[in-house]
Amino acid sequence: MTTGLHPGEAPQDPRPTGNHSLPTQERVGDGTGHADSRTRSSVITARAAASFEPVGRSVATARSFVRDTLQGWGFADIVDDAVVLTSELVTNAVVHAGTSADVLCLRSDDGVRVEVADHYPEREIPLQATAINMGSPDREGGRGLQLCAALASRWGVEYTPTRKQVWFQLHLPERAVGTRAAGPSLPAHLLPLADGRVRVAVVQIDRTGSINAWNEDAEELFGYAAEKVTGKPLTDFAAWPHTPGTSTGIVEALQLSRWEGSYGIRCADGRVTPVYASHLRVRDTSGEPSTVCLLVRDHERAVLQTPLRGGPAPDTGAGAEGQTTDPFEVFIGSPAPDDLDGLLQRTVERARDMLDGDSAFLLLATDDETELEVRASTGLPSARQRFARVPVEAGPGRYGSARMPAVHEDLTVVPGAVPLLGGTGMRSVVTVPLKVEGRLTGSLGVAAESPGRYSNEEALRLQFAADRIALAVESARLGELERLRRGSLSFLVEASDLLAGTLDRDQTLALMAQMTVPTLATWCAVYTIADQASEPYLSYVLHEDEERIDGLKALLSKISPPDPVPTPGARVWSAPATAAHDAALRTSMRSLGLGERTSLTSGIGTTLATAAAVGGETVVLPLVARNRVIGMLTLGKPSDEHFRQEILELAEDLSRRAALALDNARLYSERTAISQSLQRSLLPPELPQIEGVEVEVIYRAAGEGNEVGGDFYDLFPIRDGAYGFAIGDVCGTGPEAAAVTGLARHALRLLAREGYGGPAVLERLNSAILDEGARSRFLTLLYGELWPQEDGSAVLKVVCAGHPLPLRLRQDGTVEPAAEPQPLLGVMEDLELYEQTVTLDPGDVLLCVTDGVTERREGTRMLGDDGLTDVLTTCTGLTAGAVAARIMRAVERFASDAPSDDMAILAMRVPGLQTD
């Protein structure tokens, strides 16, 4: 893979240059079916390029390349979309088109462009007038262009005779650095009008509502000298309310930390001057609160008013009577934050200020409207309450439902009426629903430590505010859900790729835990179930703090595992938190000398830190594969923390993929174990010691041990002083080949010990193989019998039935075949076989191999019989073990690729008589 980064320059076009017979054509599209490539004319500030081979692993590598590139450029907001689109397009190139893929990332002043090109030469060039059929979204493949249309700002397809390129453009969010709120840049004739000098009255109000400061502009605007108004309440001069539709009074507005809006001031001449005001509550060095009021004439409101989000500046040239302020802006006091959490936090703070409460909270409804999830609070232990869930219908009657406003004057009279406030010291509370088009979307509440603080009037005021904020909250929530969905899609794509990349059970368990911690949970435990009669077994434990793993594992091993319930979805499991709390309590009591007199290290030894680490919400998700529960995925949070619903849904998706990967790993492990056990049964358990003859065998199985059959060897005693040996190769692999291999090895031993000679043994074996019918396989076999002699030599009688000929190495270095070729077994019924006698003199070597040795290839070259002979001539004077090792080393070095066929080497050497 090659990459390049060149910041600060316009890159060359990566497309091939030169004259082509066909002009480049484009098919372009966006969310409406159109797009253009004019973004290529933008100033390119950085580029990154990489090429990927046409193999499956390149998809994951390409995702990592794009993710690292965009994060390095600081574009975290669009990383997930770019990764998902790149994954689909590179998959199309390297998997479906079967060519290498070129990925180019371009950074410009208006966004990021990513181009993915393949080299498939026979792609049809579409006509631009032809409608584009993207196919069904439920299809397994072909979703690349659909995703481009859904996620990209612009996208397109470009064709050349030898290349197809798909590109997409992602725009960056408009976030001017350091700009809190700003309006558009307008030409001079569109700016609001002002009567001469713009005067800003500065009026300061003390905590009682009385005026204690009045500047010169205030005197000019309203006609009162400072000494005439100082010490008098502002309510004596304010004509309130001037903003239609608001129920907030001047007294309440002066208590808010920030407020903007319109009202009137009665001037010295008796007339009411409409003003636009901005109030800011401050405190002096002694802690005394006061409110600073900035006032301008209402038609000059642009001087003070915060611009509306996403729209042009208000038309301030209209009369005062036509001016209104957005009630949402009145309540919030500033534009809504870009993120949902910021908006919700701002809302609860303003609600608490508006009703002069001690705390406030806001809950959002789940999609099915059966539960409310705590998303923001102030004045409450937010870390403990965040993402906690309470039912929408808590009891009978209107006061038990979040769908209606409710006022509780004293919670001590009705304990449990508001579960969220249990143990917080709050006595009175008012709650109102947030609704959009009649659908419950949340609940807003304000509470106070003293009883009887709130009445129906406060409930109506809070409901008015909730009605104004509900649509903005729902819009921000949907935006957050969309971002989470895209991030979840990217997460699941990478998780599926990782899980599909291994068939090792232990590695699959580790991947499951590492993908959930810390992305989805603080800690994770995986239980596995071997079969339906087995109990769940704690197989893997992981915590984001490695120092907590041992304590967590000890804790979980002492409690009963969760029940293997196949019902989909996450269910709460309270046992870990309860056990951790009890163990920590016992440890603390022992450290104080209370309770049983035992060592501090006795029991499960859970420390207070371990208890805090697992004391939050714990959920269990079943691992179901092929309609069977094979385990449970347990996710946990530290003390008093809860999971949000979107995280649980993502965890459920992950658990389904992980369950299938884990079951595949189990099946593969079982198959491998069976294959290896069967393979071992097809080979002799050990070789006998033959006096006067050195014997060495080397066996190398091709692949990863998941196939049986193929090559085999054997060496066994026949009777006193005589031994049988065999080396053979069954056609094919798998169970049917293994059946012939087992038949051959056991039949050879049985027939030889019954006293049959070599030809008779092989003829009867041939009949047995043919009797297998359709399951039979042809077999090449070298069989012989060995008799060591008193003079130090050895006599052999061999039959070579279609097998590579045995080679004899003499002491002088000459090599010659030790037998003649004869028909192989398992093909013809009537065989006329004969045996040949060979005498090995002291120092001679007999080498027998399977065709995996002689057919070793490197490109068009093959080792062959001649190559094997050349290697054997260099083995003069070596022991049988050294000869076999040298042959195997030469075969392995002949080619760089791993062997594609099984190999067996049987070397026998007669060392001769030993003399003192």
mmCIF file of C-alpha atoms in Angstrom, residues 67-392:
data_model
loop_
_atom_site.group_PDB
_atom_site.id
_atom_site.type_symbol
_atom_site.label_atom_id
_atom_site.label_comp_id
_atom_site.label_asym_id
_atom_site.label_seq_id
_atom_site.Cartn_x
_atom_site.Cartn_y
_atom_site.Cartn_z
ATOM 1 C CA ARG A 67 -10.247 7.137 9.401
ATOM 2 C CA ASP A 68 -6.639 8.029 10.271
ATOM 3 C CA THR A 69 -6.440 10.584 7.463
ATOM 4 C CA LEU A 70 -9.619 12.476 8.376
ATOM 5 C CA GLN A 71 -8.893 12.386 12.091
ATOM 6 C CA GLY A 72 -5.430 13.738 11.365
ATOM 7 C CA TRP A 73 -7.065 16.608 9.494
ATOM 8 C CA GLY A 74 -9.366 17.263 12.466
ATOM 9 C CA PHE A 75 -12.575 16.203 10.699
ATOM 10 C CA ALA A 76 -13.988 13.889 13.382
ATOM 11 C CA ASP A 77 -17.556 15.020 12.571
ATOM 12 C CA ILE A 78 -17.584 13.257 9.191
ATOM 13 C CA VAL A 79 -15.273 10.321 9.895
ATOM 14 C CA ASP A 80 -18.047 7.758 10.433
ATOM 15 C CA ASP A 81 -19.837 8.631 7.181
ATOM 16 C CA ALA A 82 -16.583 8.542 5.221
ATOM 17 C CA VAL A 83 -15.594 5.163 6.683
ATOM 18 C CA VAL A 84 -18.961 3.565 5.865
ATOM 19 C CA LEU A 85 -18.931 4.835 2.270
ATOM 20 C CA THR A 86 -15.288 3.855 1.731
ATOM 21 C CA SER A 87 -15.977 0.361 3.076
ATOM 22 C CA GLU A 88 -18.781 -0.205 0.567
ATOM 23 C CA LEU A 89 -16.878 1.209 -2.411
ATOM 24 C CA VAL A 90 -13.598 -0.609 -1.700
ATOM 25 C CA THR A 91 -15.562 -3.852 -1.208
ATOM 26 C CA ASN A 92 -17.055 -3.354 -4.674
ATOM 27 C CA ALA A 93 -13.567 -2.880 -6.112
ATOM 28 C CA VAL A 94 -11.496 -5.594 -4.443
ATOM 29 C CA VAL A 95 -14.216 -8.233 -3.874
ATOM 30 C CA HIS A 96 -16.777 -7.844 -6.637
ATOM 31 C CA ALA A 97 -14.676 -6.289 -9.416
ATOM 32 C CA GLY A 98 -11.637 -8.297 -8.299
ATOM 33 C CA THR A 99 -9.109 -5.532 -8.998
ATOM 34 C CA SER A 100 -6.886 -3.331 -6.885
ATOM 35 C CA ALA A 101 -8.470 -0.202 -5.420
ATOM 36 C CA ASP A 102 -7.029 3.322 -5.437
ATOM 37 C CA VAL A 103 -8.279 5.603 -2.646
ATOM 38 C CA LEU A 104 -7.670 9.351 -2.747
ATOM 39 C CA CYS A 105 -8.677 11.795 -0.001
ATOM 40 C CA LEU A 106 -8.738 15.500 -0.877
ATOM 41 C CA ARG A 107 -9.167 18.291 1.685
ATOM 42 C CA SER A 108 -10.466 21.602 0.417
ATOM 43 C CA ASP A 109 -11.888 24.746 1.916
ATOM 44 C CA ASP A 110 -15.460 23.453 1.680
ATOM 45 C CA GLY A 111 -15.135 19.798 2.707
ATOM 46 C CA VAL A 112 -13.518 16.468 1.965
ATOM 47 C CA ARG A 113 -13.688 14.468 -1.245
ATOM 48 C CA VAL A 114 -12.898 10.751 -1.313
ATOM 49 C CA GLU A 115 -12.356 8.912 -4.603
ATOM 50 C CA VAL A 116 -12.307 5.110 -4.960
ATOM 51 C CA ALA A 117 -11.222 3.666 -8.311
ATOM 52 C CA ASP A 118 -11.002 0.115 -9.641
ATOM 53 C CA HIS A 119 -9.525 -1.216 -12.880
ATOM 54 C CA TYR A 120 -12.287 -3.457 -14.125
ATOM 55 C CA PRO A 121 -12.032 -3.012 -17.950
ATOM 56 C CA GLU A 122 -15.413 -4.375 -19.033
ATOM 57 C CA ARG A 123 -17.735 -2.113 -17.074
ATOM 58 C CA GLU A 124 -20.615 -0.890 -19.209
ATOM 59 C CA ILE A 125 -20.686 2.865 -19.752
ATOM 60 C CA PRO A 126 -24.251 4.041 -18.991
ATOM 61 C CA LEU A 127 -26.102 6.658 -20.956
ATOM 62 C CA GLN A 128 -26.855 9.788 -19.010
ATOM 63 C CA ALA A 129 -30.451 9.743 -20.172
ATOM 64 C CA THR A 130 -30.960 6.267 -18.767
ATOM 65 C CA ALA A 131 -32.625 6.060 -15.363
ATOM 66 C CA ILE A 132 -30.364 4.688 -12.662
ATOM 67 C CA ASN A 133 -31.696 1.516 -11.062
ATOM 68 C CA MET A 134 -30.016 1.112 -7.708
ATOM 69 C CA GLY A 135 -31.825 -2.116 -6.883
ATOM 70 C CA SER A 136 -33.513 -3.159 -3.690
ATOM 71 C CA PRO A 137 -32.053 -1.937 -0.370
ATOM 72 C CA ASP A 138 -32.581 -5.469 0.993
ATOM 73 C CA ARG A 139 -30.075 -7.007 -1.436
ATOM 74 C CA GLU A 140 -26.819 -8.400 -0.039
ATOM 75 C CA GLY A 141 -24.682 -6.186 -2.286
ATOM 76 C CA GLY A 142 -24.961 -3.130 -4.503
ATOM 77 C CA ARG A 143 -25.675 -0.628 -1.757
ATOM 78 C CA GLY A 144 -22.640 1.577 -2.385
ATOM 79 C CA LEU A 145 -24.409 4.169 -4.534
ATOM 80 C CA GLN A 146 -27.482 4.099 -2.282
ATOM 81 C CA LEU A 147 -25.299 4.975 0.698
ATOM 82 C CA CYS A 148 -23.631 7.734 -1.314
ATOM 83 C CA ALA A 149 -27.042 9.164 -2.142
ATOM 84 C CA ALA A 150 -28.089 8.983 1.527
ATOM 85 C CA LEU A 151 -24.953 10.233 3.270
ATOM 86 C CA ALA A 152 -22.888 12.328 0.871
ATOM 87 C CA SER A 153 -23.358 15.995 0.034
ATOM 88 C CA ARG A 154 -22.354 15.216 -3.561
ATOM 89 C CA TRP A 155 -21.341 12.023 -5.309
ATOM 90 C CA GLY A 156 -20.672 10.701 -8.766
ATOM 91 C CA VAL A 157 -19.308 7.931 -10.970
ATOM 92 C CA GLU A 158 -16.688 8.486 -13.669
ATOM 93 C CA TYR A 159 -15.789 5.953 -16.389
ATOM 94 C CA THR A 160 -12.815 5.525 -18.690
ATOM 95 C CA PRO A 161 -12.052 2.511 -20.911
ATOM 96 C CA THR A 162 -9.797 1.030 -18.219
ATOM 97 C CA ARG A 163 -11.039 2.537 -14.992
ATOM 98 C CA LYS A 164 -14.172 3.205 -12.973
ATOM 99 C CA GLN A 165 -14.093 5.818 -10.222
ATOM 100 C CA VAL A 166 -16.758 6.554 -7.595
ATOM 101 C CA TRP A 167 -16.348 9.749 -5.584
ATOM 102 C CA PHE A 168 -18.276 11.425 -2.823
ATOM 103 C CA GLN A 169 -18.074 14.847 -1.168
ATOM 104 C CA LEU A 170 -18.777 15.482 2.525
ATOM 105 C CA HIS A 171 -19.313 19.065 3.661
ATOM 106 C CA LEU A 172 -18.098 20.210 7.049
ATOM 107 C CA PRO A 173 -20.464 21.682 9.666
ATOM 108 C CA GLU A 174 -20.427 25.453 9.640
ATOM 109 C CA ARG A 175 -18.826 26.315 12.951
ATOM 110 C CA ALA A 176 -16.989 29.588 12.912
ATOM 111 C CA VAL A 177 -14.240 29.476 15.492
ATOM 112 C CA GLY A 178 -14.924 31.759 18.441
ATOM 113 C CA THR A 179 -18.300 32.914 17.138
ATOM 114 C CA ARG A 180 -21.095 32.490 19.668
ATOM 115 C CA ALA A 181 -23.845 34.045 17.596
ATOM 116 C CA ALA A 182 -23.674 36.081 14.424
ATOM 117 C CA GLY A 183 -25.916 37.401 11.729
ATOM 118 C CA PRO A 184 -25.253 37.610 8.000
ATOM 119 C CA SER A 185 -23.054 40.236 6.405
ATOM 120 C CA LEU A 186 -25.513 42.749 4.840
ATOM 121 C CA PRO A 187 -24.984 45.620 2.412
ATOM 122 C CA ALA A 188 -25.381 49.102 3.833
ATOM 123 C CA HIS A 189 -28.854 49.751 2.379
ATOM 124 C CA LEU A 190 -30.230 46.704 4.230
ATOM 125 C CA LEU A 191 -28.934 47.666 7.662
ATOM 126 C CA PRO A 192 -31.529 48.736 10.287
ATOM 127 C CA LEU A 193 -32.192 52.459 10.692
ATOM 128 C CA ALA A 194 -31.387 54.421 13.858
ATOM 129 C CA ASP A 195 -32.487 57.936 14.809
ATOM 130 C CA GLY A 196 -29.188 59.762 15.103
ATOM 131 C CA ARG A 197 -27.117 58.543 17.988
ATOM 132 C CA VAL A 198 -28.050 55.130 19.395
ATOM 133 C CA ARG A 199 -28.566 55.472 23.107
ATOM 134 C CA VAL A 200 -28.272 52.510 25.484
ATOM 135 C CA ALA A 201 -29.819 53.062 28.881
ATOM 136 C CA VAL A 202 -27.980 51.238 31.675
ATOM 137 C CA VAL A 203 -30.171 50.625 34.710
ATOM 138 C CA GLN A 204 -29.033 48.599 37.720
ATOM 139 C CA ILE A 205 -31.631 46.966 39.992
ATOM 140 C CA ASP A 206 -30.853 45.661 43.483
ATOM 141 C CA ARG A 207 -32.160 42.405 44.953
ATOM 142 C CA THR A 208 -35.384 44.133 46.111
ATOM 143 C CA GLY A 209 -36.193 45.315 42.586
ATOM 144 C CA SER A 210 -35.290 48.974 43.277
ATOM 145 C CA ILE A 211 -33.210 51.145 40.941
ATOM 146 C CA ASN A 212 -29.752 52.051 42.270
ATOM 147 C CA ALA A 213 -28.047 53.223 39.047
ATOM 148 C CA TRP A 214 -29.368 55.310 36.099
ATOM 149 C CA ASN A 215 -27.005 56.558 33.395
ATOM 150 C CA GLU A 216 -27.146 59.648 31.144
ATOM 151 C CA ASP A 217 -28.651 57.760 28.176
ATOM 152 C CA ALA A 218 -31.504 56.647 30.453
ATOM 153 C CA GLU A 219 -32.140 60.296 31.380
ATOM 154 C CA GLU A 220 -32.174 61.245 27.680
ATOM 155 C CA LEU A 221 -34.480 58.382 26.635
ATOM 156 C CA PHE A 222 -37.078 58.559 29.431
ATOM 157 C CA GLY A 223 -36.803 62.159 30.763
ATOM 158 C CA TYR A 224 -36.070 61.289 34.436
ATOM 159 C CA ALA A 225 -33.006 62.569 36.263
ATOM 160 C CA ALA A 226 -31.102 59.920 38.224
ATOM 161 C CA GLU A 227 -32.073 61.356 41.602
ATOM 162 C CA LYS A 228 -35.788 61.137 40.652
ATOM 163 C CA VAL A 229 -35.749 57.358 40.109
ATOM 164 C CA THR A 230 -33.022 56.058 42.461
ATOM 165 C CA GLY A 231 -34.491 53.891 45.232
ATOM 166 C CA LYS A 232 -37.815 53.425 43.460
ATOM 167 C CA PRO A 233 -39.000 49.997 42.155
ATOM 168 C CA LEU A 234 -38.622 49.431 38.436
ATOM 169 C CA THR A 235 -42.231 48.233 38.404
ATOM 170 C CA ASP A 236 -43.301 51.891 38.946
ATOM 171 C CA PHE A 237 -41.959 52.735 35.496
ATOM 172 C CA ALA A 238 -42.316 49.472 33.520
ATOM 173 C CA ALA A 239 -45.431 48.837 31.395
ATOM 174 C CA TRP A 240 -45.386 44.997 31.558
ATOM 175 C CA PRO A 241 -45.720 42.805 29.584
ATOM 176 C CA HIS A 242 -45.180 44.317 26.199
ATOM 177 C CA THR A 243 -44.234 41.002 24.546
ATOM 178 C CA PRO A 244 -47.449 39.192 23.520
ATOM 179 C CA GLY A 245 -47.961 35.625 24.674
ATOM 180 C CA THR A 246 -45.576 35.631 27.637
ATOM 181 C CA SER A 247 -46.722 35.165 31.195
ATOM 182 C CA THR A 248 -43.391 36.014 32.815
ATOM 183 C CA GLY A 249 -43.697 39.176 34.930
ATOM 184 C CA ILE A 250 -41.095 41.878 35.496
ATOM 185 C CA VAL A 251 -40.327 40.555 38.956
ATOM 186 C CA GLU A 252 -39.682 37.048 37.627
ATOM 187 C CA ALA A 253 -37.600 38.403 34.740
ATOM 188 C CA LEU A 254 -35.338 40.277 37.169
ATOM 189 C CA GLN A 255 -34.667 36.997 39.044
ATOM 190 C CA LEU A 256 -33.466 35.113 35.940
ATOM 191 C CA SER A 257 -29.753 34.874 35.298
ATOM 192 C CA ARG A 258 -30.275 36.173 31.751
ATOM 193 C CA TRP A 259 -33.315 37.468 29.891
ATOM 194 C CA GLU A 260 -34.091 39.277 26.648
ATOM 195 C CA GLY A 261 -37.397 40.719 25.523
ATOM 196 C CA SER A 262 -39.634 43.747 24.929
ATOM 197 C CA TYR A 263 -41.660 45.879 27.298
ATOM 198 C CA GLY A 264 -42.465 49.567 27.812
ATOM 199 C CA ILE A 265 -41.134 52.378 30.036
ATOM 200 C CA ARG A 266 -43.467 55.206 31.161
ATOM 201 C CA CYS A 267 -41.610 58.408 30.420
ATOM 202 C CA ALA A 268 -41.692 61.698 32.323
ATOM 203 C CA ASP A 269 -44.194 63.118 29.782
ATOM 204 C CA GLY A 270 -46.621 60.245 30.474
ATOM 205 C CA ARG A 271 -46.098 58.405 27.218
ATOM 206 C CA VAL A 272 -44.944 54.740 27.055
ATOM 207 C CA THR A 273 -41.755 54.170 25.082
ATOM 208 C CA PRO A 274 -41.399 50.606 23.752
ATOM 209 C CA VAL A 275 -37.929 49.289 24.596
ATOM 210 C CA TYR A 276 -35.973 46.144 23.930
ATOM 211 C CA ALA A 277 -34.147 44.966 27.051
ATOM 212 C CA SER A 278 -31.302 42.623 27.875
ATOM 213 C CA HIS A 279 -31.076 41.654 31.562
ATOM 214 C CA LEU A 280 -27.985 40.085 33.144
ATOM 215 C CA ARG A 281 -27.948 39.037 36.804
ATOM 216 C CA VAL A 282 -24.612 39.596 38.603
ATOM 217 C CA ARG A 283 -23.282 39.819 42.157
ATOM 218 C CA ASP A 284 -20.778 42.189 43.709
ATOM 219 C CA THR A 285 -17.657 41.326 45.720
ATOM 220 C CA SER A 286 -19.712 40.955 48.895
ATOM 221 C CA GLY A 287 -21.984 38.417 47.216
ATOM 222 C CA GLU A 288 -24.967 40.788 46.934
ATOM 223 C CA PRO A 289 -26.993 40.033 43.734
ATOM 224 C CA SER A 290 -28.277 42.710 41.384
ATOM 225 C CA THR A 291 -29.541 42.924 37.806
ATOM 226 C CA VAL A 292 -28.036 45.088 35.072
ATOM 227 C CA CYS A 293 -30.616 46.151 32.440
ATOM 228 C CA LEU A 294 -29.548 47.409 29.015
ATOM 229 C CA LEU A 295 -32.423 49.228 27.250
ATOM 230 C CA VAL A 296 -32.741 50.593 23.707
ATOM 231 C CA ARG A 297 -35.696 51.855 21.705
ATOM 232 C CA ASP A 298 -37.568 48.831 20.393
ATOM 233 C CA HIS A 299 -36.915 49.589 16.716
ATOM 234 C CA GLU A 300 -33.179 49.615 17.512
ATOM 235 C CA ARG A 301 -33.338 46.157 19.067
ATOM 236 C CA ALA A 302 -30.626 44.825 16.709
ATOM 237 C CA VAL A 303 -28.126 46.498 19.032
ATOM 238 C CA LEU A 304 -28.964 44.051 21.838
ATOM 239 C CA GLN A 305 -30.977 41.155 20.409
ATOM 240 C CA THR A 306 -29.243 37.814 19.947
ATOM 241 C CA PRO A 307 -29.636 36.865 16.250
ATOM 242 C CA LEU A 308 -32.028 34.045 15.480
ATOM 243 C CA ARG A 309 -30.333 30.747 14.568
ATOM 244 C CA GLY A 310 -29.993 29.999 10.900
ATOM 245 C CA GLY A 311 -31.974 33.031 9.715
ATOM 246 C CA PRO A 312 -31.379 36.608 8.642
ATOM 247 C CA ALA A 313 -31.348 39.484 11.043
ATOM 248 C CA PRO A 314 -34.812 40.640 12.047
ATOM 249 C CA ASP A 315 -36.410 43.478 10.197
ATOM 250 C CA THR A 316 -35.961 46.248 12.698
ATOM 251 C CA GLY A 317 -37.363 48.875 10.457
ATOM 252 C CA ALA A 318 -40.934 47.881 11.229
ATOM 253 C CA GLY A 319 -43.004 49.595 13.851
ATOM 254 C CA ALA A 320 -42.840 48.646 17.482
ATOM 255 C CA GLU A 321 -46.306 47.183 17.448
ATOM 256 C CA GLY A 322 -45.266 44.545 14.906
ATOM 257 C CA GLN A 323 -42.202 43.382 16.836
ATOM 258 C CA THR A 324 -42.296 40.138 18.764
ATOM 259 C CA THR A 325 -39.618 38.006 20.317
ATOM 260 C CA ASP A 326 -39.436 34.261 19.790
ATOM 261 C CA PRO A 327 -40.765 32.753 23.056
ATOM 262 C CA PHE A 328 -38.096 30.058 22.795
ATOM 263 C CA GLU A 329 -35.425 32.774 22.877
ATOM 264 C CA VAL A 330 -37.183 34.419 25.827
ATOM 265 C CA PHE A 331 -36.992 31.194 27.805
ATOM 266 C CA ILE A 332 -33.496 30.068 26.821
ATOM 267 C CA GLY A 333 -31.965 33.526 26.690
ATOM 268 C CA SER A 334 -29.466 32.619 23.960
ATOM 269 C CA PRO A 335 -29.350 30.440 20.849
ATOM 270 C CA ALA A 336 -29.692 26.712 21.353
ATOM 271 C CA PRO A 337 -26.374 24.851 21.514
ATOM 272 C CA ASP A 338 -25.339 22.625 18.623
ATOM 273 C CA ASP A 339 -25.379 19.506 20.763
ATOM 274 C CA LEU A 340 -28.395 17.996 22.479
ATOM 275 C CA ASP A 341 -26.744 17.709 25.896
ATOM 276 C CA GLY A 342 -25.885 21.413 25.889
ATOM 277 C CA LEU A 343 -29.424 22.365 24.950
ATOM 278 C CA LEU A 344 -30.927 20.167 27.662
ATOM 279 C CA GLN A 345 -28.545 21.461 30.307
ATOM 280 C CA ARG A 346 -29.338 25.060 29.339
ATOM 281 C CA THR A 347 -33.029 24.248 29.563
ATOM 282 C CA VAL A 348 -32.945 22.839 33.094
ATOM 283 C CA GLU A 349 -30.847 25.756 34.305
ATOM 284 C CA ARG A 350 -33.320 28.282 32.866
ATOM 285 C CA ALA A 351 -36.281 26.352 34.273
ATOM 286 C CA ARG A 352 -34.746 26.372 37.750
ATOM 287 C CA ASP A 353 -34.055 30.105 37.502
ATOM 288 C CA MET A 354 -37.531 30.874 36.204
ATOM 289 C CA LEU A 355 -39.269 29.175 39.145
ATOM 290 C CA ASP A 356 -36.544 30.011 41.695
ATOM 291 C CA GLY A 357 -36.061 26.294 42.409
ATOM 292 C CA ASP A 358 -33.241 24.362 44.009
ATOM 293 C CA SER A 359 -33.024 21.727 41.294
ATOM 294 C CA ALA A 360 -34.440 20.859 37.885
ATOM 295 C CA PHE A 361 -34.389 17.838 35.624
ATOM 296 C CA LEU A 362 -35.323 16.878 32.095
ATOM 297 C CA LEU A 363 -36.153 13.374 30.870
ATOM 298 C CA LEU A 364 -36.600 12.167 27.293
ATOM 299 C CA ALA A 365 -39.041 9.453 26.295
ATOM 300 C CA THR A 366 -37.977 6.223 24.652
ATOM 301 C CA ASP A 367 -39.300 5.421 21.178
ATOM 302 C CA ASP A 368 -42.174 3.325 22.529
ATOM 303 C CA GLU A 369 -43.088 6.036 25.102
ATOM 304 C CA THR A 370 -43.103 3.513 27.959
ATOM 305 C CA GLU A 371 -40.057 4.892 29.814
ATOM 306 C CA LEU A 372 -38.350 8.206 30.440
ATOM 307 C CA GLU A 373 -34.568 8.516 30.482
ATOM 308 C CA VAL A 374 -32.785 11.167 32.567
ATOM 309 C CA ARG A 375 -30.702 13.325 30.252
ATOM 310 C CA ALA A 376 -30.016 16.553 32.179
ATOM 311 C CA SER A 377 -30.294 17.847 35.724
ATOM 312 C CA THR A 378 -29.064 20.637 37.935
ATOM 313 C CA GLY A 379 -28.961 20.677 41.722
ATOM 314 C CA LEU A 380 -29.112 16.834 41.751
ATOM 315 C CA PRO A 381 -26.385 14.201 41.768
ATOM 316 C CA SER A 382 -26.300 14.072 37.957
ATOM 317 C CA ALA A 383 -23.640 11.375 37.793
ATOM 318 C CA ARG A 384 -25.955 9.062 39.700
ATOM 319 C CA GLN A 385 -29.090 9.955 37.769
ATOM 320 C CA ARG A 386 -27.847 10.250 34.181
ATOM 321 C CA PHE A 387 -29.559 7.777 31.847
ATOM 322 C CA ALA A 388 -31.631 6.343 34.691
ATOM 323 C CA ARG A 389 -35.035 5.224 33.436
ATOM 324 C CA VAL A 390 -38.447 5.602 35.059
ATOM 325 C CA PRO A 391 -41.837 4.443 33.728
ATOM 326 C CA VAL A 392 -44.112 6.950 32.026
#
